PDB file of C-alpha atoms in Angstrom:
ATOM      1  CA  MET T   1      88.424 152.993 196.697  1.00  0.00           C
ATOM      2  CA  ILE T   2      89.576 149.381 196.863  1.00  0.00           C
ATOM      3  CA  ARG T   3      86.606 148.255 194.676  1.00  0.00           C
ATOM      4  CA  SER T   4      87.480 150.772 192.005  1.00  0.00           C
ATOM      5  CA  VAL T   5      91.008 149.465 191.729  1.00  0.00           C
ATOM      6  CA  SER T   6      89.759 145.884 191.482  1.00  0.00           C
ATOM      7  CA  ILE T   7      87.406 146.749 188.660  1.00  0.00           C
ATOM      8  CA  LEU T   8      90.206 148.536 186.800  1.00  0.00           C
ATOM      9  CA  GLN T   9      92.451 145.524 187.245  1.00  0.00           C
ATOM     10  CA  VAL T  10      89.870 143.020 186.016  1.00  0.00           C
ATOM     11  CA  TRP T  11      88.367 145.028 183.212  1.00  0.00           C
ATOM     12  CA  PRO T  12      91.422 145.086 180.870  1.00  0.00           C
ATOM     13  CA  SER T  13      91.612 141.287 180.976  1.00  0.00           C
ATOM     14  CA  ALA T  14      88.199 141.118 179.328  1.00  0.00           C
ATOM     15  CA  TRP T  15      89.190 143.305 176.423  1.00  0.00           C
ATOM     16  CA  PRO T  16      90.818 140.574 174.229  1.00  0.00           C
ATOM     17  CA  ALA T  17      87.799 138.293 174.509  1.00  0.00           C
ATOM     18  CA  PHE T  18      85.510 141.145 173.693  1.00  0.00           C
ATOM     19  CA  GLY T  19      87.624 142.099 170.654  1.00  0.00           C
ATOM     20  CA  ALA T  20      87.855 138.465 169.456  1.00  0.00           C
ATOM     21  CA  GLY T  21      84.121 138.069 169.537  1.00  0.00           C
ATOM     22  CA  ARG T  22      83.628 141.104 167.358  1.00  0.00           C
ATOM     23  CA  ALA T  23      86.287 139.912 164.858  1.00  0.00           C
ATOM     24  CA  THR T  24      84.678 136.469 164.555  1.00  0.00           C
ATOM     25  CA  ASP T  25      81.313 138.014 163.864  1.00  0.00           C
ATOM     26  CA  ALA T  26      82.879 140.101 161.056  1.00  0.00           C
ATOM     27  CA  VAL T  27      84.720 137.155 159.388  1.00  0.00           C
ATOM     28  CA  ARG T  28      81.750 134.786 159.323  1.00  0.00           C
ATOM     29  CA  PRO T  29      79.729 136.762 156.743  1.00  0.00           C
ATOM     30  CA  ARG T  30      82.743 137.123 154.460  1.00  0.00           C
ATOM     31  CA  GLY T  31      83.584 133.374 154.557  1.00  0.00           C
ATOM     32  CA  ALA T  32      79.996 132.431 153.818  1.00  0.00           C
ATOM     33  CA  GLY T  33      79.899 134.820 150.830  1.00  0.00           C
ATOM     34  CA  LEU T  34      83.111 133.402 149.356  1.00  0.00           C
ATOM     35  CA  ARG T  35      81.822 129.859 149.696  1.00  0.00           C
ATOM     36  CA  ARG T  36      78.597 130.869 148.031  1.00  0.00           C
ATOM     37  CA  GLY T  37      80.495 132.413 145.109  1.00  0.00           C
ATOM     38  CA  VAL T  38      82.562 129.265 144.561  1.00  0.00           C
ATOM     39  CA  GLU T  39      79.423 127.130 144.568  1.00  0.00           C
ATOM     40  CA  LEU T  40      77.790 129.385 141.970  1.00  0.00           C
ATOM     41  CA  ALA T  41      80.889 129.251 139.738  1.00  0.00           C
ATOM     42  CA  ILE T  42      80.996 125.445 139.880  1.00  0.00           C
ATOM     43  CA  ALA T  43      77.279 125.246 139.117  1.00  0.00           C
ATOM     44  CA  ALA T  44      77.747 127.569 136.113  1.00  0.00           C
ATOM     45  CA  LEU T  45      80.590 125.428 134.730  1.00  0.00           C
ATOM     46  CA  ILE T  46      78.529 122.263 135.092  1.00  0.00           C
ATOM     47  CA  LEU T  47      75.609 123.937 133.329  1.00  0.00           C
ATOM     48  CA  ILE T  48      77.838 125.045 130.441  1.00  0.00           C
ATOM     49  CA  GLN T  49      79.200 121.521 129.994  1.00  0.00           C
ATOM     50  CA  LEU T  50      75.684 120.077 129.994  1.00  0.00           C
ATOM     51  CA  VAL T  51      74.605 122.556 127.311  1.00  0.00           C
ATOM     52  CA  ARG T  52      77.621 121.677 125.156  1.00  0.00           C
ATOM     53  CA  LEU T  53      76.876 117.965 125.554  1.00  0.00           C
ATOM     54  CA  VAL T  54      73.265 118.472 124.467  1.00  0.00           C
ATOM     55  CA  LEU T  55      74.353 120.531 121.439  1.00  0.00           C
ATOM     56  CA  LEU T  56      76.865 117.846 120.478  1.00  0.00           C
ATOM     57  CA  PHE T  57      74.150 115.196 120.249  1.00  0.00           C
ATOM     58  CA  MET T  58      71.638 117.500 118.574  1.00  0.00           C
ATOM     59  CA  ALA T  59      74.012 118.901 115.914  1.00  0.00           C
ATOM     60  CA  PRO T  60      73.589 117.329 112.429  1.00  0.00           C
ATOM     61  CA  ASN T  61      76.304 114.939 111.219  1.00  0.00           C
ATOM     62  CA  THR T  62      77.830 117.286 108.659  1.00  0.00           C
ATOM     63  CA  GLY T  63      80.870 115.062 108.136  1.00  0.00           C
ATOM     64  CA  ALA T  64      78.762 112.109 106.988  1.00  0.00           C
ATOM     65  CA  ARG T  65      76.695 114.321 104.698  1.00  0.00           C
ATOM     66  CA  ALA T  66      79.824 115.804 103.174  1.00  0.00           C
ATOM     67  CA  ALA T  67      81.221 112.319 102.570  1.00  0.00           C
ATOM     68  CA  GLU T  68      77.975 111.275 100.883  1.00  0.00           C
ATOM     69  CA  GLY T  69      78.105 114.301  98.603  1.00  0.00           C
ATOM     70  CA  VAL T  70      81.645 113.531  97.332  1.00  0.00           C
ATOM     71  CA  THR T  71      81.643 111.561  94.086  1.00  0.00           C
ATOM     72  CA  ALA T  72      84.516 109.278  93.178  1.00  0.00           C
ATOM     73  CA  PRO T  73      86.571 110.379  90.139  1.00  0.00           C
ATOM     74  CA  ASP T  74      86.020 108.513  86.910  1.00  0.00           C
ATOM     75  CA  THR T  75      89.262 106.572  86.543  1.00  0.00           C
ATOM     76  CA  GLY T  76      87.858 104.630  83.608  1.00  0.00           C
ATOM     77  CA  VAL T  77      88.815 107.490  81.317  1.00  0.00           C
ATOM     78  CA  LEU T  78      92.447 106.379  81.651  1.00  0.00           C
ATOM     79  CA  SER T  79      91.625 103.142  79.862  1.00  0.00           C
ATOM     80  CA  ARG T  80      89.637 104.827  77.108  1.00  0.00           C
ATOM     81  CA  PHE T  81      92.465 106.785  75.555  1.00  0.00           C
ATOM     82  CA  ASP T  82      96.227 106.892  75.168  1.00  0.00           C
ATOM     83  CA  ALA T  83      97.683 110.357  75.579  1.00  0.00           C
ATOM     84  CA  PHE T  84     100.922 109.210  73.924  1.00  0.00           C
ATOM     85  CA  PHE T  85      99.422 107.642  70.812  1.00  0.00           C
ATOM     86  CA  HIS T  86     101.334 107.075  67.608  1.00  0.00           C
ATOM     87  CA  THR T  87      98.757 105.546  65.268  1.00  0.00           C
ATOM     88  CA  GLY T  88      95.142 106.140  64.376  1.00  0.00           C
ATOM     89  CA  GLU T  89      92.594 106.674  61.666  1.00  0.00           C
ATOM     90  CA  ARG T  90      91.841 109.656  59.486  1.00  0.00           C
ATOM     91  CA  SER T  91      90.864 112.649  61.571  1.00  0.00           C
ATOM     92  CA  SER T  92      87.244 113.719  61.667  1.00  0.00           C
ATOM     93  CA  LEU T  93      88.541 117.245  61.072  1.00  0.00           C
ATOM     94  CA  ALA T  94      89.035 116.327  57.417  1.00  0.00           C
ATOM     95  CA  GLU T  95      85.498 117.425  56.601  1.00  0.00           C
ATOM     96  CA  LEU T  96      86.293 120.856  57.996  1.00  0.00           C
ATOM     97  CA  THR T  97      89.590 121.652  56.306  1.00  0.00           C
ATOM     98  CA  ASN T  98      90.789 122.402  52.813  1.00  0.00           C
ATOM     99  CA  ALA T  99      93.894 120.631  51.513  1.00  0.00           C
ATOM    100  CA  GLY T 100      94.725 119.490  55.064  1.00  0.00           C
ATOM    101  CA  SER T 101      95.807 122.959  56.182  1.00  0.00           C
ATOM    102  CA  GLU T 102      94.487 122.547  59.732  1.00  0.00           C
ATOM    103  CA  GLN T 103      96.087 119.364  60.982  1.00  0.00           C
ATOM    104  CA  LEU T 104      95.248 119.084  64.659  1.00  0.00           C
ATOM    105  CA  ARG T 105      95.938 116.353  67.204  1.00  0.00           C
ATOM    106  CA  LEU T 106      94.502 115.995  70.692  1.00  0.00           C
ATOM    107  CA  PHE T 107      97.113 115.407  73.405  1.00  0.00           C
ATOM    108  CA  GLY T 108      95.241 116.135  76.649  1.00  0.00           C
ATOM    109  CA  VAL T 109      92.008 117.464  78.136  1.00  0.00           C
ATOM    110  CA  ARG T 110      90.843 119.044  81.362  1.00  0.00           C
ATOM    111  CA  ALA T 111      87.080 118.778  81.288  1.00  0.00           C
ATOM    112  CA  GLY T 112      84.887 121.100  83.321  1.00  0.00           C
ATOM    113  CA  ALA T 113      81.192 121.291  84.108  1.00  0.00           C
ATOM    114  CA  GLY T 114      78.843 121.864  81.195  1.00  0.00           C
ATOM    115  CA  GLY T 115      81.416 121.210  78.470  1.00  0.00           C
ATOM    116  CA  GLY T 116      83.903 123.739  79.810  1.00  0.00           C
ATOM    117  CA  GLY T 117      87.576 123.199  80.440  1.00  0.00           C
ATOM    118  CA  SER T 118      90.725 123.294  78.356  1.00  0.00           C
ATOM    119  CA  ALA T 119      92.646 121.073  75.950  1.00  0.00           C
ATOM    120  CA  ILE T 120      96.163 120.590  74.601  1.00  0.00           C
ATOM    121  CA  LEU T 121      96.139 120.484  70.802  1.00  0.00           C
ATOM    122  CA  GLY T 122      98.985 119.814  68.379  1.00  0.00           C
ATOM    123  CA  LEU T 123      99.217 122.406  65.600  1.00  0.00           C
ATOM    124  CA  PRO T 124     100.267 121.789  61.968  1.00  0.00           C
ATOM    125  CA  ASP T 125     103.792 123.094  62.643  1.00  0.00           C
ATOM    126  CA  GLY T 126     104.359 120.483  65.363  1.00  0.00           C
ATOM    127  CA  THR T 127     103.910 122.796  68.344  1.00  0.00           C
ATOM    128  CA  GLN T 128     101.381 122.214  71.114  1.00  0.00           C
ATOM    129  CA  LEU T 129      98.913 124.819  72.348  1.00  0.00           C
ATOM    130  CA  SER T 130      96.794 124.882  75.508  1.00  0.00           C
ATOM    131  CA  VAL T 131      93.451 126.584  74.850  1.00  0.00           C
ATOM    132  CA  GLY T 132      90.270 127.025  76.852  1.00  0.00           C
ATOM    133  CA  VAL T 133      86.675 126.737  75.710  1.00  0.00           C
ATOM    134  CA  GLY T 134      85.776 129.746  73.585  1.00  0.00           C
ATOM    135  CA  GLU T 135      89.381 130.550  72.698  1.00  0.00           C
ATOM    136  CA  GLU T 136      90.729 130.511  69.164  1.00  0.00           C
ATOM    137  CA  VAL T 137      92.919 127.581  68.135  1.00  0.00           C
ATOM    138  CA  LEU T 138      93.641 128.847  64.621  1.00  0.00           C
ATOM    139  CA  PRO T 139      92.294 131.902  62.816  1.00  0.00           C
ATOM    140  CA  GLY T 140      88.543 131.350  62.650  1.00  0.00           C
ATOM    141  CA  LEU T 141      88.694 127.976  64.443  1.00  0.00           C
ATOM    142  CA  VAL T 142      87.375 128.028  68.046  1.00  0.00           C
ATOM    143  CA  LEU T 143      87.430 125.347  70.753  1.00  0.00           C
ATOM    144  CA  ARG T 144      83.735 124.797  71.431  1.00  0.00           C
ATOM    145  CA  ALA T 145      83.536 122.077  74.122  1.00  0.00           C
ATOM    146  CA  VAL T 146      85.759 119.672  76.077  1.00  0.00           C
ATOM    147  CA  ALA T 147      84.730 116.162  77.158  1.00  0.00           C
ATOM    148  CA  GLN T 148      86.605 113.408  78.968  1.00  0.00           C
ATOM    149  CA  ASP T 149      87.819 111.710  75.761  1.00  0.00           C
ATOM    150  CA  HIS T 150      87.346 114.251  72.953  1.00  0.00           C
ATOM    151  CA  VAL T 151      86.908 117.908  72.062  1.00  0.00           C
ATOM    152  CA  THR T 152      84.777 119.743  69.515  1.00  0.00           C
ATOM    153  CA  VAL T 153      85.936 122.681  67.423  1.00  0.00           C
ATOM    154  CA  ALA T 154      83.828 125.008  65.338  1.00  0.00           C
ATOM    155  CA  ARG T 155      84.356 127.273  62.367  1.00  0.00           C
ATOM    156  CA  GLY T 156      81.214 129.297  62.033  1.00  0.00           C
ATOM    157  CA  SER T 157      78.321 126.848  61.865  1.00  0.00           C
ATOM    158  CA  SER T 158      80.545 123.851  61.038  1.00  0.00           C
ATOM    159  CA  VAL T 159      81.366 121.703  64.064  1.00  0.00           C
ATOM    160  CA  SER T 160      83.810 118.797  64.185  1.00  0.00           C
ATOM    161  CA  ARG T 161      85.012 116.389  66.830  1.00  0.00           C
ATOM    162  CA  ILE T 162      88.616 115.386  67.595  1.00  0.00           C
ATOM    163  CA  ASP T 163      89.220 112.186  69.559  1.00  0.00           C
ATOM    164  CA  PHE T 164      92.314 110.807  71.210  1.00  0.00           C
ATOM    165  CA  GLY T 165      94.378 108.595  68.922  1.00  0.00           C
ATOM    166  CA  GLU T 166      93.521 110.367  65.686  1.00  0.00           C
ATOM    167  CA  VAL T 167      96.187 111.157  63.110  1.00  0.00           C
ATOM    168  CA  PRO T 168      95.952 114.657  61.574  1.00  0.00           C
ATOM    169  CA  VAL T 169      94.767 115.094  58.030  1.00  0.00           C
ATOM    170  CA  GLY T 170      97.436 114.308  55.457  1.00  0.00           C
ATOM    171  CA  ALA T 171      99.794 112.645  57.935  1.00  0.00           C
ATOM    172  CA  ALA T 172     101.650 109.616  56.709  1.00  0.00           C
ATOM    173  CA  SER T 173     100.356 106.381  58.170  1.00  0.00           C
ATOM    174  CA  VAL T 174     102.698 104.244  60.212  1.00  0.00           C
ATOM    175  CA  PRO T 175     103.674 101.090  58.317  1.00  0.00           C
ATOM    176  CA  PRO T 176     102.610  97.791  59.881  1.00  0.00           C
ATOM    177  CA  PRO T 177     105.207  95.573  61.546  1.00  0.00           C
ATOM    178  CA  PRO T 178     107.170  93.402  59.129  1.00  0.00           C
ATOM    179  CA  THR T 179     105.708  89.965  58.525  1.00  0.00           C
ATOM    180  CA  THR T 180     109.096  88.397  57.779  1.00  0.00           C
ATOM    181  CA  PRO T 181     112.114  88.348  60.079  1.00  0.00           C
ATOM    182  CA  GLN T 182     114.276  91.440  59.644  1.00  0.00           C
ATOM    183  CA  VAL T 183     117.964  90.730  60.169  1.00  0.00           C
ATOM    184  CA  VAL T 184     120.219  93.719  60.781  1.00  0.00           C
ATOM    185  CA  THR T 185     123.897  92.958  60.360  1.00  0.00           C
ATOM    186  CA  PRO T 186     126.097  94.949  62.744  1.00  0.00           C
ATOM    187  CA  PRO T 187     129.122  96.742  61.312  1.00  0.00           C
ATOM    188  CA  ARG T 188     131.494  94.382  63.108  1.00  0.00           C
ATOM    189  CA  PRO T 189     129.627  91.184  63.883  1.00  0.00           C
ATOM    190  CA  ALA T 190     131.100  89.224  66.737  1.00  0.00           C
ATOM    191  CA  PRO T 191     131.600  85.479  66.293  1.00  0.00           C
ATOM    192  CA  ALA T 192     129.230  84.778  69.176  1.00  0.00           C
ATOM    193  CA  ALA T 193     126.479  86.777  67.489  1.00  0.00           C
ATOM    194  CA  ALA T 194     126.885  84.817  64.273  1.00  0.00           C
ATOM    195  CA  ALA T 195     126.820  81.528  66.124  1.00  0.00           C
ATOM    196  CA  SER T 196     123.731  82.523  68.098  1.00  0.00           C
ATOM    197  CA  GLU T 197     121.558  82.206  64.988  1.00  0.00           C
ATOM    198  CA  ALA T 198     121.880  78.433  65.202  1.00  0.00           C
ATOM    199  CA  ALA T 199     122.103  78.185  68.993  1.00  0.00           C
ATOM    200  CA  VAL T 200     119.456  76.382  71.010  1.00  0.00           C
ATOM    201  CA  VAL T 201     118.409  78.070  74.275  1.00  0.00           C
ATOM    202  CA  ASP T 202     116.228  77.026  77.177  1.00  0.00           C
ATOM    203  CA  PRO T 203     113.353  79.589  77.334  1.00  0.00           C
ATOM    204  CA  ALA T 204     112.843  79.222  81.088  1.00  0.00           C
ATOM    205  CA  ARG T 205     116.552  79.641  81.899  1.00  0.00           C
ATOM    206  CA  LEU T 206     116.903  82.507  79.437  1.00  0.00           C
ATOM    207  CA  MET T 207     114.064  84.438  81.088  1.00  0.00           C
ATOM    208  CA  ALA T 208     115.431  83.708  84.570  1.00  0.00           C
ATOM    209  CA  GLU T 209     118.974  84.856  83.727  1.00  0.00           C
ATOM    210  CA  ALA T 210     117.960  87.935  81.705  1.00  0.00           C
ATOM    211  CA  GLY T 211     116.554  89.899  84.663  1.00  0.00           C
ATOM    212  CA  LEU T 212     114.353  92.024  82.424  1.00  0.00           C
ATOM    213  CA  ARG T 213     113.371  95.489  83.614  1.00  0.00           C
ATOM    214  CA  PRO T 214     110.913  97.779  81.755  1.00  0.00           C
ATOM    215  CA  ARG T 215     112.365 100.861  80.064  1.00  0.00           C
ATOM    216  CA  MET T 216     110.022 103.818  80.512  1.00  0.00           C
ATOM    217  CA  GLN T 217     109.624 106.679  78.058  1.00  0.00           C
ATOM    218  CA  GLY T 218     107.238 109.153  79.620  1.00  0.00           C
ATOM    219  CA  LEU T 219     104.320 107.075  80.906  1.00  0.00           C
ATOM    220  CA  SER T 220     104.690 104.208  78.409  1.00  0.00           C
ATOM    221  CA  VAL T 221     106.887 101.115  78.297  1.00  0.00           C
ATOM    222  CA  ASN T 222     109.349 100.952  75.387  1.00  0.00           C
ATOM    223  CA  GLY T 223     111.132  97.629  75.638  1.00  0.00           C
ATOM    224  CA  PHE T 224     112.776  95.708  78.473  1.00  0.00           C
ATOM    225  CA  THR T 225     116.410  96.111  79.560  1.00  0.00           C
ATOM    226  CA  VAL T 226     118.599  93.057  80.249  1.00  0.00           C
ATOM    227  CA  THR T 227     120.077  93.433  83.749  1.00  0.00           C
ATOM    228  CA  ALA T 228     121.878  90.086  84.117  1.00  0.00           C
ATOM    229  CA  ARG T 229     124.981  89.993  86.326  1.00  0.00           C
ATOM    230  CA  GLY T 230     128.071  88.010  85.476  1.00  0.00           C
ATOM    231  CA  GLN T 231     128.428  85.538  82.641  1.00  0.00           C
ATOM    232  CA  SER T 232     125.218  83.939  81.389  1.00  0.00           C
ATOM    233  CA  ALA T 233     125.510  81.009  79.012  1.00  0.00           C
ATOM    234  CA  GLN T 234     121.923  81.380  77.831  1.00  0.00           C
ATOM    235  CA  LEU T 235     122.327  85.090  77.065  1.00  0.00           C
ATOM    236  CA  GLN T 236     125.587  84.469  75.202  1.00  0.00           C
ATOM    237  CA  ALA T 237     123.936  81.722  73.176  1.00  0.00           C
ATOM    238  CA  ALA T 238     121.099  84.109  72.298  1.00  0.00           C
ATOM    239  CA  GLY T 239     123.541  86.874  71.349  1.00  0.00           C
ATOM    240  CA  LEU T 240     122.439  89.151  74.198  1.00  0.00           C
ATOM    241  CA  ARG T 241     124.276  90.836  77.043  1.00  0.00           C
ATOM    242  CA  ALA T 242     123.578  93.121  79.986  1.00  0.00           C
ATOM    243  CA  GLY T 243     122.429  96.566  78.869  1.00  0.00           C
ATOM    244  CA  ASP T 244     120.637  95.386  75.727  1.00  0.00           C
ATOM    245  CA  VAL T 245     117.033  96.551  75.374  1.00  0.00           C
ATOM    246  CA  ILE T 246     114.687  93.937  73.891  1.00  0.00           C
ATOM    247  CA  LEU T 247     112.187  95.770  71.677  1.00  0.00           C
ATOM    248  CA  SER T 248     110.139  92.981  70.072  1.00  0.00           C
ATOM    249  CA  VAL T 249     109.894  89.225  69.634  1.00  0.00           C
ATOM    250  CA  ASN T 250     108.618  87.764  66.349  1.00  0.00           C
ATOM    251  CA  GLY T 251     107.470  91.233  65.288  1.00  0.00           C
ATOM    252  CA  ILE T 252     105.367  91.861  68.425  1.00  0.00           C
ATOM    253  CA  ALA T 253     106.458  94.954  70.352  1.00  0.00           C
ATOM    254  CA  LEU T 254     107.107  94.676  74.083  1.00  0.00           C
ATOM    255  CA  ASP T 255     105.228  97.784  75.183  1.00  0.00           C
ATOM    256  CA  GLY T 256     103.431  96.898  78.403  1.00  0.00           C
ATOM    257  CA  PRO T 257     103.655  95.043  81.724  1.00  0.00           C
ATOM    258  CA  SER T 258     101.947  92.011  80.186  1.00  0.00           C
ATOM    259  CA  ALA T 259     104.683  91.748  77.561  1.00  0.00           C
ATOM    260  CA  ILE T 260     106.827  89.617  79.897  1.00  0.00           C
ATOM    261  CA  ASN T 261     104.190  86.875  79.969  1.00  0.00           C
ATOM    262  CA  ARG T 262     103.768  87.164  76.196  1.00  0.00           C
ATOM    263  CA  LEU T 263     107.530  86.877  75.705  1.00  0.00           C
ATOM    264  CA  ARG T 264     107.702  83.823  77.959  1.00  0.00           C
ATOM    265  CA  THR T 265     104.825  82.173  76.050  1.00  0.00           C
ATOM    266  CA  ASP T 266     106.314  82.930  72.621  1.00  0.00           C
ATOM    267  CA  LEU T 267     109.686  81.506  73.574  1.00  0.00           C
ATOM    268  CA  ALA T 268     108.099  78.370  75.026  1.00  0.00           C
ATOM    269  CA  GLU T 269     105.712  77.659  72.130  1.00  0.00           C
ATOM    270  CA  ALA T 270     107.553  78.845  69.021  1.00  0.00           C
ATOM    271  CA  PRO T 271     110.405  76.646  67.708  1.00  0.00           C
ATOM    272  CA  GLU T 272     112.248  79.774  66.624  1.00  0.00           C
ATOM    273  CA  ALA T 273     112.187  83.372  67.851  1.00  0.00           C
ATOM    274  CA  VAL T 274     113.427  86.529  66.163  1.00  0.00           C
ATOM    275  CA  ILE T 275     114.473  88.985  68.879  1.00  0.00           C
ATOM    276  CA  ARG T 276     114.890  92.634  67.952  1.00  0.00           C
ATOM    277  CA  PHE T 277     116.952  94.546  70.488  1.00  0.00           C
ATOM    278  CA  GLU T 278     118.837  97.800  70.907  1.00  0.00           C
ATOM    279  CA  ARG T 279     122.537  97.894  71.817  1.00  0.00           C
ATOM    280  CA  ASP T 280     124.349 101.178  72.401  1.00  0.00           C
ATOM    281  CA  GLY T 281     121.511 103.008  70.652  1.00  0.00           C
ATOM    282  CA  ALA T 282     121.673 100.863  67.479  1.00  0.00           C
ATOM    283  CA  PRO T 283     118.872  98.365  66.686  1.00  0.00           C
ATOM    284  CA  GLN T 284     119.952  94.776  66.037  1.00  0.00           C
ATOM    285  CA  THR T 285     118.252  91.438  65.491  1.00  0.00           C
ATOM    286  CA  THR T 286     119.138  87.920  66.575  1.00  0.00           C
ATOM    287  CA  THR T 287     117.436  84.583  65.933  1.00  0.00           C
ATOM    288  CA  VAL T 288     117.331  81.793  68.510  1.00  0.00           C
ATOM    289  CA  ARG T 289     115.909  78.298  68.498  1.00  0.00           C
ATOM    290  CA  THR T 290     114.075  76.848  71.473  1.00  0.00           C
ATOM    291  CA  ARG T 291     114.164  73.259  70.197  1.00  0.00           C
ATOM    292  CA  PRO T 292     117.028  71.176  68.754  1.00  0.00           C
TER     293      PRO T 292
END
């Protein structure tokens, strides 16, 4: 009887150890499986990155090929024509028309592949029309092809070419610049303007004090504006003032960026210069001497 009680007293103390052993045996397989899963996931990620790296080196360089296939635009066409022309020769359309009834001028083109595209043509009534290849410009007259610097039109089997800078058939030609100095007397001539005809100016100082700035009309230069500040003895001697627009010197129009150098050269070399300018919208002329 005493032994039985001892066994019952000792036996419960062994229960926690027995239960802990069974719990440890159950946790170990689950921990090993989780570790194995993490290892497989890491290995899969590394494999994916290696595959992407290999594909990156093996892929063709499409960017370089695309850059090689791009052709630079032909900017030389800008120097081959003037879209804002005012003079020219007899139009090649003269052979196509009767009594100059179809007076056309070419103002702009948008060339496409194979002669396609569109063009802006000036009609006899002064209006402008944008037409595409194959469309009718005038009754019976069709735009046949568009190039970078010209277009061709056709009436039946007759084909003609229109270039930039051509004057339409029957248009009056622009008179050449005057060969002799043209003096325009203002309605109320100021004493300084009258005295400036005999005044002697220093070309270098006159150019420095004038502060010339190009006057733009559309995309072309039409004279240079005097932007001098304060009183300028050289400008007063030349009969000029701030706000005047110098149009030409000795009959040569100032219509481009290089005109400043030409003006400086003319004033330095010529003993006398006839300056045509615009003041308050009215053209005037003054004559200056560069030598005593």
